[in-house]
Amino acid sequence: MAIPDTDIYPTATGRALETVKNHQNSSEADIIFYAGWFCPFVQRVWIALEEKGISYEYREENPYHKDPEFLKISPKGLVPAIIYQGQPIHESLVILEFLEEAFPNTKPLLPSSPYARSQIRLALDHISKSILPSFFKLLQSQDTHTQSLARESLYKAFSQFGEGIKGDYWAGEEISLADIALMPWAGRLYILEENREFDIERTGEKFKGWAQRIIKHPAMQNTSSEREHYAQIYGRYLCDEAQSEAAKATRNGGVIP
Amino acid sequence: MPMPDADIHPTATGRALQLVEAHQEPADLIFYAGWFCPFVQRVWIALEEKGIAYQYKEENPYHKDKEFLKVSPKGLVPALVHNDKPIHESLVILEYLEEAFPNAKPLLPKDPYTRSLVRLSIDHTSKSIIPNFFKLLQSQDSSSQNSALSSLYESLQKWTAGMLGGGRGPWWAGEEMTLADLVLMPFIGRLYILEENRAFDLSKTNAKFSAWVKHALAHPSMEQTSSERNYYAQIYNRYLKNKAQSEAAKATRSGGVIP
């Protein structure tokens, strides 16, 4: 059986590679950004950094190497991780909240009203607890019965997200963390369409419209690599960011009928 | 057939009952609670710590009352309605309270980096400690129990290792209570169930953790939001037999996500 890391293309490609090349200057960077070019959780933070115009140095970090130096920065060896003023932070959602607080003069990705912020955080909670587990279960399940159950759950979860959409973006006219937290998976729906009979029509007009618009967003395109290189990775769940019981159960073999 | 858990004692008792009775006047903030629920207790402690005026409404989440579903779509507690706007999910509520009541006692540090460390601790509690807690509570055979117990000790060890200021305490972040303490405290208040039924032994954790536990359990807002132990027994006995019907219990059985 092939050693996993021989299958991962070592760098970003396409538009993402251009972005990586533009972010190699460490002397000006406010943030050091440890990334795996292929990882959807990384892409959340990458999009936020681009949207907010924060200066960052991009460092490719292969999570299979479990480099001891990197483990000091991110204890489980996971990407994304950042260093700010010499101090490390990991976990994509924690990093996103941090960027809002540490860079108050950049474009905000949360509205200012506490109530509106709470509704976005509820959307993030829905993404973490309902959407992503079903997405990964559908991706990783081997038998058609489990796939069918996961696919139905995913349609329902996407449709619920769709019901909350208030404009071009989830919260209205401005992009927010609610869009950013899910965009990377909107960009990976084609994998489910090609391999798991996913039919976006089943998610409802609102979600479908959002998904089709969001993948054209500049920050999405500028952080996406060429599709052929993602093909070697999907199904591997390399970033291992989601630690939900559903994700663990999926890794351990999931429900076998 | 009526859901077994729909028959729980209908009100708080002991110290918690006094607090409930003191919060019956209408207020801008309505707090929907289940007196027995650890996730509810998080928010209850926060409201007390911050001195926020609230009206306490007992809501049995197993009744799935239609009016309540408009406030909390999955019918779960805790939920609150503030100036007629509803919010649910304990962690979302806790962040909301920090932002909506900026003049109240803060439960997050000011500095963004330290706030991120508190949030990482909360993330660890959600992803490791709580699932292990429920797994241990609900496992029926000794092999699963042993494995869950080991995992629980390990996750508590990691939590302690993350304490700021070298863990000098008395709280996770040092001198002041933060959400890092608060999200775990209700579960610590239920450790006795694991001690009595699942061989959990606090002396197998470490001195810093034990000291934190002792301090947290004696803290006023913890005691004031706790009911009499014999009433909790009716609920936790169902978990111990793995027959509980809460969303958390169901998720633990199926290997799903605890809502």
PDB file of N, CA, C and O in Angstrom, chain A residues 20 50 56 168:
ATOM      1  N   VAL A  20       0.462  32.093  -3.397  1.00  0.00           N
ATOM      2  CA  VAL A  20       1.566  31.639  -2.538  1.00  0.00           C
ATOM      3  C   VAL A  20       2.841  32.421  -2.855  1.00  0.00           C
ATOM      4  O   VAL A  20       3.520  32.918  -1.949  1.00  0.00           O
ATOM      5  N   GLU A  50      -7.014  36.937   2.886  1.00  0.00           N
ATOM      6  CA  GLU A  50      -7.112  37.660   1.615  1.00  0.00           C
ATOM      7  C   GLU A  50      -8.187  38.736   1.675  1.00  0.00           C
ATOM      8  O   GLU A  50      -7.962  39.876   1.279  1.00  0.00           O
ATOM      9  N   TYR A  56       0.710  38.381   5.158  1.00  0.00           N
ATOM     10  CA  TYR A  56       1.067  37.085   5.737  1.00  0.00           C
ATOM     11  C   TYR A  56       2.150  36.433   4.906  1.00  0.00           C
ATOM     12  O   TYR A  56       2.289  36.702   3.708  1.00  0.00           O
ATOM     13  N   ASP A 168     -26.985  38.128  -1.334  1.00  0.00           N
ATOM     14  CA  ASP A 168     -25.957  37.465  -2.151  1.00  0.00           C
ATOM     15  C   ASP A 168     -25.047  36.609  -1.285  1.00  0.00           C
ATOM     16  O   ASP A 168     -24.543  35.577  -1.713  1.00  0.00           O
TER      17      ASP A 168
END
